[in-house]
Short mmCIF file of C-alpha atoms in Angstrom, two decimals:
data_model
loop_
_atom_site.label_atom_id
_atom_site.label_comp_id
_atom_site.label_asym_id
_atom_site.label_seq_id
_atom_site.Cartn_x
_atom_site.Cartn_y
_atom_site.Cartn_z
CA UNK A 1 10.38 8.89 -32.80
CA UNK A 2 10.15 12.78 -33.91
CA UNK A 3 10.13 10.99 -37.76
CA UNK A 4 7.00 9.30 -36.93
CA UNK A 5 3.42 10.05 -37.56
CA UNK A 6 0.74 10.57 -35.26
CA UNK A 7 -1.11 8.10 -36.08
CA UNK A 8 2.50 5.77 -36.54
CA UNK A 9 2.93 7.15 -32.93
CA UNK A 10 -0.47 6.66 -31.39
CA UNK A 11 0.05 2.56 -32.86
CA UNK A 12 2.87 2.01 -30.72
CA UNK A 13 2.18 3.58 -27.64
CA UNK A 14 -0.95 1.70 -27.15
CA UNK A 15 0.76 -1.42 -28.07
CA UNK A 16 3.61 -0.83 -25.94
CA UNK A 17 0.88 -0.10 -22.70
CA UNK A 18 -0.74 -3.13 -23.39
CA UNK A 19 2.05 -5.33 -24.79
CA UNK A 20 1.76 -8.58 -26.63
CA UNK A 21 4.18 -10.85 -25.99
CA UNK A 22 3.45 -14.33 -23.99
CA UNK A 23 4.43 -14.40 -20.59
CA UNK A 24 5.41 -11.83 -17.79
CA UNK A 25 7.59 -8.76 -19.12
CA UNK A 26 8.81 -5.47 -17.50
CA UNK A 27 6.17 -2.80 -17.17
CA UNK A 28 6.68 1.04 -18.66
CA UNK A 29 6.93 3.94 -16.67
CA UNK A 30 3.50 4.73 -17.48
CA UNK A 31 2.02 1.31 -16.44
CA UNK A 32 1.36 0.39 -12.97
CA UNK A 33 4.95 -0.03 -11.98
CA UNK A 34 8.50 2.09 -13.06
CA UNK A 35 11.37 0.22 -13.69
CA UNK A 36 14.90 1.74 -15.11
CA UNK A 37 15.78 2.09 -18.67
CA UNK A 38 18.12 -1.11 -18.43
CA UNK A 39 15.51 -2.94 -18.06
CA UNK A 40 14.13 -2.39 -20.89
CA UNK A 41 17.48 -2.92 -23.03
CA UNK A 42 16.82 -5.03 -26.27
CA UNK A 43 20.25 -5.97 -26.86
CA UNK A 44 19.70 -9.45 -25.70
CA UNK A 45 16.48 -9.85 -27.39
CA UNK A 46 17.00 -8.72 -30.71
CA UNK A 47 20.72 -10.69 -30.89
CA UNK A 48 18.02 -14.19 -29.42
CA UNK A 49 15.85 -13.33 -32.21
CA UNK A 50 18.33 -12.82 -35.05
CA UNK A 51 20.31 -16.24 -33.93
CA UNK A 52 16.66 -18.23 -34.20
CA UNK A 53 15.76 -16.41 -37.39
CA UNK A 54 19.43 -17.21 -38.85
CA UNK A 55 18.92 -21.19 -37.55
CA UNK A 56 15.51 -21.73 -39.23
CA UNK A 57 16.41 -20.02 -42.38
CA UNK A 58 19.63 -22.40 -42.58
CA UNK A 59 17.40 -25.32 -42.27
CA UNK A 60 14.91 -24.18 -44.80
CA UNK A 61 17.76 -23.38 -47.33
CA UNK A 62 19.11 -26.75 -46.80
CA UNK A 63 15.85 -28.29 -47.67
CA UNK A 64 16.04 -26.27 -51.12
CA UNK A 65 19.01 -27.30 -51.77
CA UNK A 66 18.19 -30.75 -51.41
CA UNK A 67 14.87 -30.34 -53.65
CA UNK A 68 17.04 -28.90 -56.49
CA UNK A 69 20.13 -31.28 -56.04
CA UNK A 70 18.46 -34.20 -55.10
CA UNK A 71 20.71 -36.37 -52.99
CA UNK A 72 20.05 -40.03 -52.24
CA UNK A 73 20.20 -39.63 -48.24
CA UNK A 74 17.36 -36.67 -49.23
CA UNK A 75 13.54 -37.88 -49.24
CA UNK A 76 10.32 -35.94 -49.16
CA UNK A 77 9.84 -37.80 -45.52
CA UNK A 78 13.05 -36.06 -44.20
CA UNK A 79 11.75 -32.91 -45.66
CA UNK A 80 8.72 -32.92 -44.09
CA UNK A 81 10.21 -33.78 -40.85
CA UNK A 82 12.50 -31.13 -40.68
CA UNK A 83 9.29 -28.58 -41.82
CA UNK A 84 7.56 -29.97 -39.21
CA UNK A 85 9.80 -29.22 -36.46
CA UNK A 86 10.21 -25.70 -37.51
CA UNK A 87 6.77 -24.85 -35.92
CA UNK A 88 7.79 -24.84 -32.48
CA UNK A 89 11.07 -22.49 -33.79
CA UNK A 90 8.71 -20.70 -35.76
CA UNK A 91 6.50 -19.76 -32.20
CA UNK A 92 9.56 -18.84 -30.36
CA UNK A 93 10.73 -16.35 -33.61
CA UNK A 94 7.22 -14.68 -32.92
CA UNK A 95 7.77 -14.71 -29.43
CA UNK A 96 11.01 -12.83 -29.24
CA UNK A 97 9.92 -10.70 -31.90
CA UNK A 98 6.84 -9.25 -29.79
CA UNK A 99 9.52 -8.98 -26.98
CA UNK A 100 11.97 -7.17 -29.02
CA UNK A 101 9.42 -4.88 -30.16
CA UNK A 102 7.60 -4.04 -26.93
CA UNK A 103 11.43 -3.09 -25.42
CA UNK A 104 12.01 -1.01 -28.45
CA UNK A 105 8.63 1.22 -27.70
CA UNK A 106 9.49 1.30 -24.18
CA UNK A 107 13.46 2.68 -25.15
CA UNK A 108 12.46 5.04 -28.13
CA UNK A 109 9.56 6.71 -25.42
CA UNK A 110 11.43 6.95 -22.34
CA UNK A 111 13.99 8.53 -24.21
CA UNK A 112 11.38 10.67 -26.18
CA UNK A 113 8.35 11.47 -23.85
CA UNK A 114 10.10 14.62 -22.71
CA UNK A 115 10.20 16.51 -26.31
CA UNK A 116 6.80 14.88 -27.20
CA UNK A 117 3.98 17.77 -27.90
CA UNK A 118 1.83 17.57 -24.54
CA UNK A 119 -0.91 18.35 -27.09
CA UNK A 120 -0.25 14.71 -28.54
CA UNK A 121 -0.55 12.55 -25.35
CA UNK A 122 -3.88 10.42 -25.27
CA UNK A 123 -6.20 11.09 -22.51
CA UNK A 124 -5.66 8.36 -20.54
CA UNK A 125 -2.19 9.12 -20.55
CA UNK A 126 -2.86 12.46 -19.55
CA UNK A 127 -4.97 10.88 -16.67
CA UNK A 128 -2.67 9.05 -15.38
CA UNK A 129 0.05 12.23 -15.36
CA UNK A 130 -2.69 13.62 -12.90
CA UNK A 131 -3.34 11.21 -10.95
CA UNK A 132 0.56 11.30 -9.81
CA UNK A 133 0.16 15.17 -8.99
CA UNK A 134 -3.23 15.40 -7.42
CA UNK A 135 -3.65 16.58 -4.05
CA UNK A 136 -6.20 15.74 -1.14
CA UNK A 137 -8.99 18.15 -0.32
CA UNK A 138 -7.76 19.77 3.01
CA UNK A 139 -7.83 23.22 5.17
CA UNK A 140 -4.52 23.63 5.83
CA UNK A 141 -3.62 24.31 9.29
CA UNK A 142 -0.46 23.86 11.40
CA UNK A 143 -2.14 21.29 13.25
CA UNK A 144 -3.19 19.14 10.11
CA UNK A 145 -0.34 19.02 7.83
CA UNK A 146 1.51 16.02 9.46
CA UNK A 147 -1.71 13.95 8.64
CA UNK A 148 -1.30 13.37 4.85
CA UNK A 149 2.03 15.16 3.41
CA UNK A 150 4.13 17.69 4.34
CA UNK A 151 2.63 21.08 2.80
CA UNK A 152 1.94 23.99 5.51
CA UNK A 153 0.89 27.07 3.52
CA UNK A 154 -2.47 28.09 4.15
CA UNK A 155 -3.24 29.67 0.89
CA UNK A 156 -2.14 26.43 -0.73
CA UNK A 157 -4.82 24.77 -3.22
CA UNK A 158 -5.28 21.43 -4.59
CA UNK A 159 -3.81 20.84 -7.93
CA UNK A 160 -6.81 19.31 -9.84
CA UNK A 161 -8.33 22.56 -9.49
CA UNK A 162 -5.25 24.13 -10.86
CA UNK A 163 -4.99 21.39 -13.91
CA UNK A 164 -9.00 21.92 -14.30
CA UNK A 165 -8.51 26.02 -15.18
CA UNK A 166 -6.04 25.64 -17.59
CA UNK A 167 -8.25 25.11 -20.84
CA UNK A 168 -11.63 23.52 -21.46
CA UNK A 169 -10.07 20.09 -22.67
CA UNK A 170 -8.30 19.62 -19.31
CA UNK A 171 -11.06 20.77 -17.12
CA UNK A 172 -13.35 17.73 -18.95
CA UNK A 173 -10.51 15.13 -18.34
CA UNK A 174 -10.10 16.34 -14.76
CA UNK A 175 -13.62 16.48 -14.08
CA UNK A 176 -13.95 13.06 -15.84
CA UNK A 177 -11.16 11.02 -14.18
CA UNK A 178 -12.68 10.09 -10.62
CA UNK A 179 -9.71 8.80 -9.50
CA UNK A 180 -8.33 12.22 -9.01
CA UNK A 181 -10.77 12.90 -6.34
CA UNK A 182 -10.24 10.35 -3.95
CA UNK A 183 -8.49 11.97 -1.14
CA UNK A 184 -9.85 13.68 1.80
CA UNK A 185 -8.74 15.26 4.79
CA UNK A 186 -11.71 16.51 6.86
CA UNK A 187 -11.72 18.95 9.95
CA UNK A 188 -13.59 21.10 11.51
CA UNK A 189 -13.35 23.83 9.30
CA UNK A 190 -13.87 22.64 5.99
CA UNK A 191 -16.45 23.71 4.12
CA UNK A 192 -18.69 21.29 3.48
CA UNK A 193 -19.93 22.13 0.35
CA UNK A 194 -16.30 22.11 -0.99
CA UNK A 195 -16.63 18.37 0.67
CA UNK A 196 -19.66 17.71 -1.59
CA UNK A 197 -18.73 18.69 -5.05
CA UNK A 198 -15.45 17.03 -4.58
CA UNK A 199 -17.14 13.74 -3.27
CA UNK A 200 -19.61 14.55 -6.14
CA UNK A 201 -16.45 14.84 -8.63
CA UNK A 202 -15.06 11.28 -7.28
CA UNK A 203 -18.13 9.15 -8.22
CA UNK A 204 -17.36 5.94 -7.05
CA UNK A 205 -13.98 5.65 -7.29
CA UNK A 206 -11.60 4.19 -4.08
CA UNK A 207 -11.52 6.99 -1.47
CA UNK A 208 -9.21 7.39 1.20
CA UNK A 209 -10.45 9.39 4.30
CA UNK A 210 -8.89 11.25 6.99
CA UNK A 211 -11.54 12.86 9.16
CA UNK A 212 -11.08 14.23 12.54
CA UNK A 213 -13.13 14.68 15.52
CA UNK A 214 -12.35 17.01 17.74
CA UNK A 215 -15.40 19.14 18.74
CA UNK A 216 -17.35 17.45 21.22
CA UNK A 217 -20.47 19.19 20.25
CA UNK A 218 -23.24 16.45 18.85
CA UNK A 219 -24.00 18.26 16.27
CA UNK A 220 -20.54 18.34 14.49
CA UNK A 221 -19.78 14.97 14.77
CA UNK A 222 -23.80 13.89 13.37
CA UNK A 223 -22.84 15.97 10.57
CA UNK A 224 -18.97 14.07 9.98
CA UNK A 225 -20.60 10.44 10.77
CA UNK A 226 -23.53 10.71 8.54
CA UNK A 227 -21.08 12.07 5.71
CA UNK A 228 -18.85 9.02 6.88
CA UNK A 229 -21.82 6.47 6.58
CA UNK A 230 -22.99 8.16 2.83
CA UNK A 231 -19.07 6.85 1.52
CA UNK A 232 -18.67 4.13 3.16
CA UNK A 233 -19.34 1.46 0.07
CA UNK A 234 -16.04 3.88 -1.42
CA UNK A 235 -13.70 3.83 1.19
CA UNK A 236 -10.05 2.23 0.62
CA UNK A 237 -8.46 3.54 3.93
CA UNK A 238 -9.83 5.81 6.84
CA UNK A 239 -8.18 6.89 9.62
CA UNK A 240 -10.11 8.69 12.42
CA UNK A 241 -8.41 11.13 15.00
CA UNK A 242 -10.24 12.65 17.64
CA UNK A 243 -11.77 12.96 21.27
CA UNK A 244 -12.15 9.45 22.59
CA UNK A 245 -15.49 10.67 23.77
CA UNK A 246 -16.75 11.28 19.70
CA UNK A 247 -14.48 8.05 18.67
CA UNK A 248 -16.76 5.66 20.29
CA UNK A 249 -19.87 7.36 19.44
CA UNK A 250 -18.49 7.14 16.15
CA UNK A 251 -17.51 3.34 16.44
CA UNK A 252 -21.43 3.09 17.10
CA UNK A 253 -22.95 5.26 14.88
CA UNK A 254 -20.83 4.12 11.71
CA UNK A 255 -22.83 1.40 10.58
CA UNK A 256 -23.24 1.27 6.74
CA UNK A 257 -21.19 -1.86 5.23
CA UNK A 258 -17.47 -0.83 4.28
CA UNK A 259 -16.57 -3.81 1.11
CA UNK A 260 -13.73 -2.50 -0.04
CA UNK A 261 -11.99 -1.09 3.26
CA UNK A 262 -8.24 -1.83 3.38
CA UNK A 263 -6.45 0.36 6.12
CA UNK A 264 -8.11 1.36 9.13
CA UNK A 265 -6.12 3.81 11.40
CA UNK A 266 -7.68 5.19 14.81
CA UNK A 267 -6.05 7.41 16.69
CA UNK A 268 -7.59 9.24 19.99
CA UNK A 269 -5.85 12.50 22.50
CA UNK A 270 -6.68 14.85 24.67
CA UNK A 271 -10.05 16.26 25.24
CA UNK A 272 -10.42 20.08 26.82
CA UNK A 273 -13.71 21.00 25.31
CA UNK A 274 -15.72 23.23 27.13
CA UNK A 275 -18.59 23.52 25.08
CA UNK A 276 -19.87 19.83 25.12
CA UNK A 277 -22.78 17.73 24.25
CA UNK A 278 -21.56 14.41 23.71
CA UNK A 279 -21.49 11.78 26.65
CA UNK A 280 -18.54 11.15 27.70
CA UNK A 281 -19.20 8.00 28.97
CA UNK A 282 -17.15 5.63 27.01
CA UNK A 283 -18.98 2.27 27.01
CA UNK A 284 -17.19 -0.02 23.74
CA UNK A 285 -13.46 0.01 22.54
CA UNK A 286 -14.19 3.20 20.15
CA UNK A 287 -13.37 1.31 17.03
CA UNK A 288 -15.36 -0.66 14.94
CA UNK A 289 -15.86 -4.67 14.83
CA UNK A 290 -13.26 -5.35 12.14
CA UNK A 291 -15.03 -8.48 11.85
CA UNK A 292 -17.34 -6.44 9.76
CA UNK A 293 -14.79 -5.31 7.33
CA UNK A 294 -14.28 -8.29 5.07
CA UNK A 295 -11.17 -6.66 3.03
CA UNK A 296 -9.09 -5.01 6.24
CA UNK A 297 -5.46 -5.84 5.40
CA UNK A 298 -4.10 -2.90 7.58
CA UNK A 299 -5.37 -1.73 11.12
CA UNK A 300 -3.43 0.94 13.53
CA UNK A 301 -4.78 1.51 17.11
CA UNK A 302 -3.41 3.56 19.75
CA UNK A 303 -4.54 1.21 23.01
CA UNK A 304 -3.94 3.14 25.88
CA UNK A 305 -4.71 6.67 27.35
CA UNK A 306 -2.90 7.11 30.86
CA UNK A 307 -6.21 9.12 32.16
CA UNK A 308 -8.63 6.49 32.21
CA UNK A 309 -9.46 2.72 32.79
CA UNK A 310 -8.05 0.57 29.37
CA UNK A 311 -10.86 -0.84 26.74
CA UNK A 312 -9.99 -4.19 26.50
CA UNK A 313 -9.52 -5.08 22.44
CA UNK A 314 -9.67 -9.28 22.87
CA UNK A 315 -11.19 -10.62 20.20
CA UNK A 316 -12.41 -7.63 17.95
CA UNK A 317 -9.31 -8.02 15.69
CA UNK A 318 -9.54 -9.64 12.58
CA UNK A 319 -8.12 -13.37 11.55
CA UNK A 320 -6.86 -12.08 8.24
CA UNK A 321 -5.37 -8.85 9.19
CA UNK A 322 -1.56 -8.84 7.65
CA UNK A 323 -0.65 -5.23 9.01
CA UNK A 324 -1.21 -4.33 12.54
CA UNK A 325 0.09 -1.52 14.54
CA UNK A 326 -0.20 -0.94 18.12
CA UNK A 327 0.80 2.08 20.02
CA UNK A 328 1.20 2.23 23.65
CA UNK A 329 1.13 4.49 26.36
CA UNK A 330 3.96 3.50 29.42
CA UNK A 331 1.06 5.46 32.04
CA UNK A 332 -0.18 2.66 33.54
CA UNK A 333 1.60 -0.22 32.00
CA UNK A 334 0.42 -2.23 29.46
CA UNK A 335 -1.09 -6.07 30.32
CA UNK A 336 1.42 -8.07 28.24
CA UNK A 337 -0.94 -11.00 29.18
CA UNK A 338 -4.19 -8.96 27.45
CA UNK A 339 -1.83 -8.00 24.61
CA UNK A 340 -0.38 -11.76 23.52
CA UNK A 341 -4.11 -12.89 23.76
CA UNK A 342 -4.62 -10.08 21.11
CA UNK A 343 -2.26 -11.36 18.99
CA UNK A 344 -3.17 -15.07 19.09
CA UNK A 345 -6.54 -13.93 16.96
CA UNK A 346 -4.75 -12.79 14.03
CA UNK A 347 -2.57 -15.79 12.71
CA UNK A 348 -2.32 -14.33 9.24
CA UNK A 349 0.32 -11.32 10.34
CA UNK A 350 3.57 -10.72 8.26
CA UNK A 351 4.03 -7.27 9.58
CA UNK A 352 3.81 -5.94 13.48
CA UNK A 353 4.63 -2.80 14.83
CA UNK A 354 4.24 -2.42 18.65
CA UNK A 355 5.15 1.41 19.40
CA UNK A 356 5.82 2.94 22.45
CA UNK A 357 6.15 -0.15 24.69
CA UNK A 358 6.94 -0.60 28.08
CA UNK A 359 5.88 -3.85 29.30
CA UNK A 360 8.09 -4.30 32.46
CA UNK A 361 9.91 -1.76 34.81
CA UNK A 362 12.28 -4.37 36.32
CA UNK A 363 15.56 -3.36 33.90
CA UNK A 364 17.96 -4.48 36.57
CA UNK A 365 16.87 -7.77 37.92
CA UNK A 366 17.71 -11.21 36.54
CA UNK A 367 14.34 -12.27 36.55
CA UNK A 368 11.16 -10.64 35.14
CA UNK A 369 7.97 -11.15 36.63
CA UNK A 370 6.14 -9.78 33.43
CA UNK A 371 6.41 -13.06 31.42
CA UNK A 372 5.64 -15.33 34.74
CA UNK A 373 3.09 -17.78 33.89
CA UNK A 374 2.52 -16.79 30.34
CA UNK A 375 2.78 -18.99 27.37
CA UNK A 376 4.31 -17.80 23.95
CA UNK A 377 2.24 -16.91 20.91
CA UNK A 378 2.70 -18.61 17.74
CA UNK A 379 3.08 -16.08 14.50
CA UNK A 380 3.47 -18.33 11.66
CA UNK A 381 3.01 -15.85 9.01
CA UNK A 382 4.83 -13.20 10.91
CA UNK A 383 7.95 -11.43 8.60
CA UNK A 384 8.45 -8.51 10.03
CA UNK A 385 8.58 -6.94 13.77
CA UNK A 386 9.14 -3.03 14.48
CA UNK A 387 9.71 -2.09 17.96
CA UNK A 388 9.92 1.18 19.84
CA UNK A 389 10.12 2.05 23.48
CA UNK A 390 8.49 4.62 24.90
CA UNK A 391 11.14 5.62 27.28
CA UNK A 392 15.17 6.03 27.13
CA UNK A 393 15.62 6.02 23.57
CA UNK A 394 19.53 7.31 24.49
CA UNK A 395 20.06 4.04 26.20
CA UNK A 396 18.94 0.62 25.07
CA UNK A 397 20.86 -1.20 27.36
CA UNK A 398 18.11 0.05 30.02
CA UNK A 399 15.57 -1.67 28.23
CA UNK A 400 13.96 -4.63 29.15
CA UNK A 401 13.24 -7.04 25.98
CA UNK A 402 12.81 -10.36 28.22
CA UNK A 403 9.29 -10.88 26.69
CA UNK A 404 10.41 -10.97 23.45
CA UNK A 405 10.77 -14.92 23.28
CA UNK A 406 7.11 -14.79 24.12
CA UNK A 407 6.62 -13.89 20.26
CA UNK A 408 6.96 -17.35 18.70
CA UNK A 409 7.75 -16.68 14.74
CA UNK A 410 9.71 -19.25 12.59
CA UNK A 411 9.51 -17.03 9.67
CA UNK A 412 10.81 -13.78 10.95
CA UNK A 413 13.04 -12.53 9.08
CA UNK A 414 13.47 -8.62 10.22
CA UNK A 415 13.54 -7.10 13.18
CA UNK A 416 14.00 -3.19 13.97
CA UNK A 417 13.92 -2.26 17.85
CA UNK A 418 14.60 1.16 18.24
CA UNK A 419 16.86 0.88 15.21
CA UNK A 420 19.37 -0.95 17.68
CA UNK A 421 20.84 -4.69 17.95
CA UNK A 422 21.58 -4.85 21.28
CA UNK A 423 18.45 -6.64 22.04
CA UNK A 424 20.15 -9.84 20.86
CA UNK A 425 22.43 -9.99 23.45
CA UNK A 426 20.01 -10.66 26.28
CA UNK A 427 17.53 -13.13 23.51
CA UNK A 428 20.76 -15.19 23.59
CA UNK A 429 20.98 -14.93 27.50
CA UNK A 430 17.63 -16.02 27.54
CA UNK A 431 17.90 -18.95 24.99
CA UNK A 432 20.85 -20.46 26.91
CA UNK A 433 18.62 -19.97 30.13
CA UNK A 434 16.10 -22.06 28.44
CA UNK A 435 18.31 -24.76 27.14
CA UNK A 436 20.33 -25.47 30.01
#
C-alpha cells in the first residue's frame, strides 16, 4: 500500500467502502459494522476465480484448436454453443473478481491504516473516526456520571471540542459533521447557552437526550420542557429522571410530535424540595401516551413508588413496542393482575425485563394465592425474559416464581432470573401439577 499513489490510494478506498460485487459481502471496519481480518481472507476467492478463469480459457482454446484443425465431429454450431454457454461463466469470472478485489482492499488497509499519513484520510473517514470518540455534553457531577458512561472528573471536557482546536481543517469537519453533536445530558446546572450552540452545532441530526428534573421550582422545569418540545422532531432516545411531581407535568406539557423516537426511559425518586412551586398533585401516569410515538421500539418505566397510591399504566403501552422494561418497587406489592393486563397490549415483545419483583410473599406454602383466578398471557413474539427480585438475592430458593407459567411464550428461548436456574425446579413442579 505505502507503493501506491494518492490518488491510486484514494481509488480503492472508496471502492472498497462502497464495494461492487453482487450480493451481500462482509463489511470493513470503517463501514457500519467490524468484523475480524479472517473474514476478509481472499484465499478462497482468488483460488474460485483462478479455477473458473482456467475452465473457460480451456474451452475457448479447444474451440481454436478445432477452427485450425478442423475435425469432422467439429461444426460452427458446436462452436457457437459452447461460446454461448460461456456467458453465464463469463458473469460468475466478474463476480468473483469484484469479490476478490473488495477482500484485497479490505486486507492491504486493515493491515495498513495504522502507518497511513492522518493527513491523507478523506473527510468522511475522518468523520466517522469522530464520531466513535465524541462525548455527550454534560456537567459532571458525582451524582450524574452513572447516567451515560463512566467518567467522574469534573474538569473533564467533551472531545469534539478538543478535536475542533487542533487546526482550522478539523475545527470545519467537526463543526460540519452533526452527528457529533447528538448527545446530551442535561441538569440543573448546565449552562444553557453551552446547551444552545451545541444543539445549534447538531442541526438536525438524531439526538439522544438525558434530561433531569429535579428542582421543583416551575420555572426550571418551563425552561427544560420548552427546550424538550423545540427537539422533539430530533430525538432518537430520551430518558427523563426526576421528581414525580415535575415528571407528570412534564408528561403534560411535552406535546410537540416525536417521529423518530426510539427509546423512551422514565425514571422518578425521591422528592425533598423545599423551595417549591410545582403542584404536587399527581393527576396522569407521568409518562407520555406512547400511542403518540409512532417509532417507540424501546420503553423503560419504573411503576411503583412505596410513598404513594400506584398510577395505573393499562392501556398506554404501545402494540409494537419490542423492548420493555419494568422496574418494581416490593413497598406495597405489585398487582400481578394490573401487570399481565399490561402485557396483553403489547403482542409484538421479543425482549422483557421485569426488575425488582416481588409479586407474592407466600415462599413457604404449596399454594399461591397471587395467580388465583388469573388467566395466562400469550407472548408470541416474546425471545427473551430478564428477571430480578427485589429481595434475597443470597437465596433463590426463598423466592417465589409460581406466576411464572402465567407468561405464555412458545418462542422463548432465554431466560435470566437473578442469573440463577433454580427457578426450573418449581416450573416443573408446577407443570406436573397441571398435567396430572
Amino acid at each position: 500500500m505505502s507503493t501506491l499513489s494518492e490518488q491510486e490510494r484514494l481509488h480503492h478506498f472508496r471502492n472498497m467502502k462502497v464495494g461492487t460485487a453482487n450480493g451481500p459481502f462482509e463489511m470493513a471496519p470503517w463501514q457500519t459494522a467490524y468484523t475480524s481480518n479472517d473474514a476478509h481472507d481472499e484465499k478462497d476467492v482468488v483460488e474460485e476465480l483462478t479455477a473458473r478463469l482456467s475452465r473457460t480459457l480451456d474451452t475457448v482454446k479447444d474451440v481454436i484448436a478445432d477452427s485450425i484443425v478442423p475435425s469432422h465431429h467439429a461444426t460452427p454450431f458446436s462452436h457457437l454453443r459452447m461460446i454461448d454457454a460461456l456467458s453465464t461463466d463469463i458473469a460468475q469470472i466478474r463476480h468473483f473478481y469484484d469479490l476478490a478485489l473488495h477482500k484485497l482492499r479490505c486486507q492491504v488497509f486493515a493491515s495498513n491504516a495504522l502507518v497511513a499519513p492522518i493527513t491523507r484520510i478523506p473527510d468522511d473517514i475522518m468523520a466517522m473516526v469522530f464520531e466513535a470518540a465524541a462525548d455527550p455534553l454534560r456537567k459532571e457531577s458525582r451524582f450524574l456520571y452513572y447516567l451515560l458512561g463512566s467518567n467522574t472528573h469534573s474538569n473533564h471536557r467533551p472531545s469534539q471540542i478538543t478535536i475542533a482546536a487542533v487546526c482550522s481543517k478539523w475545527r470545519k469537519l467537526a463543526h460540519n459533521t452533526p452527528e457529533l453533536w447528538g448527545t446530551m445530558i442535561i441538569n440543573e446546572t448546565l449552562v444553557p447557552e453551552a446547551v444552545d450552540e451545541w444543539c445549534l452545532r447538531g442541526k438536525n441530526a438524531p439526538l439522544d437526550l438525558v434530561l433531569t428534573l429535579q428542582n421543583c421550582m416551575e420555572e426550571a422545569r418551563s425552561h427544560k420542557i420548552a427546550f424538550l418540545n423545540r427537539v422533539s422532531h430530533r430525538l432518537r432516545s430520551l430518558k427523563l429522571l426526576g421528581h414525580l411531581p415535575s415528571l407528570d407535568h412534564a408528561a403534560e406539557e411535552w406535546s410537540e410530535p416525536a417521529p423518530h423516537l426510539q427509546k423512551y426511559e422514565v425514571e422518578h425518586n425521591g422528592c425533598a424540595c423545599t423551595d417549591v412551586t410545582t403542584s404536587r398533585h399527581v393527576t396522569t401516569v407521568y409518562i407520555r401516551d406512547p400511542s403518540s410515538l409512532p417509532a417507540l421500539r424501546s420503553f423503560t418505566i419504573y411503576l411503583l413508588s412505596p410513598w404513594r397510591t400506584v398510577p395505573t399504566f393499562e392501556g398506554c403501552f404501545s402494540g409494537t413496542l419490542e423492548v420493555l422494561s419494568l422496574r418494581f418497587t416490593s413497598s406495597p406489592l405489585p398487582d400481578l393482575g394490573a401487570t399481565l393486563r399490561l402485557l396483553a397490549g403489547v403482542p409484538a415483545l421479543r425482549l422483557l425485563r421485569l426488575l425488582g419483583v416481588k409479586f407474592c410473599d407466600k415462599v413457604h406454602t404449596e399454594a399461591c394465592p397471587t395467580i388465583d383466578g388469573l388467566d395466562a398471557v400469550v407472548l408470541h413474539q416474546l425471545r427473551t425474559l430478564e428477571i430480578t427480585s427485589s429481595y434475597n438475592y443470597s437465596c433463590n430458593s426463598a423466592i417465589c416464581y409460581k406466576w411464572l407459567p402465567l407468561l405464555d411464550a412458545p418462542k422463548l428461548q432465554t431466560i435470566n432470573v437473578n442469573n440463577s436456574q433454580l427457578w426450573q425446579r418449581e416450573i416443573c413442579s408446577i407443570d406436573r401439577q397441571l398435567t396430572s
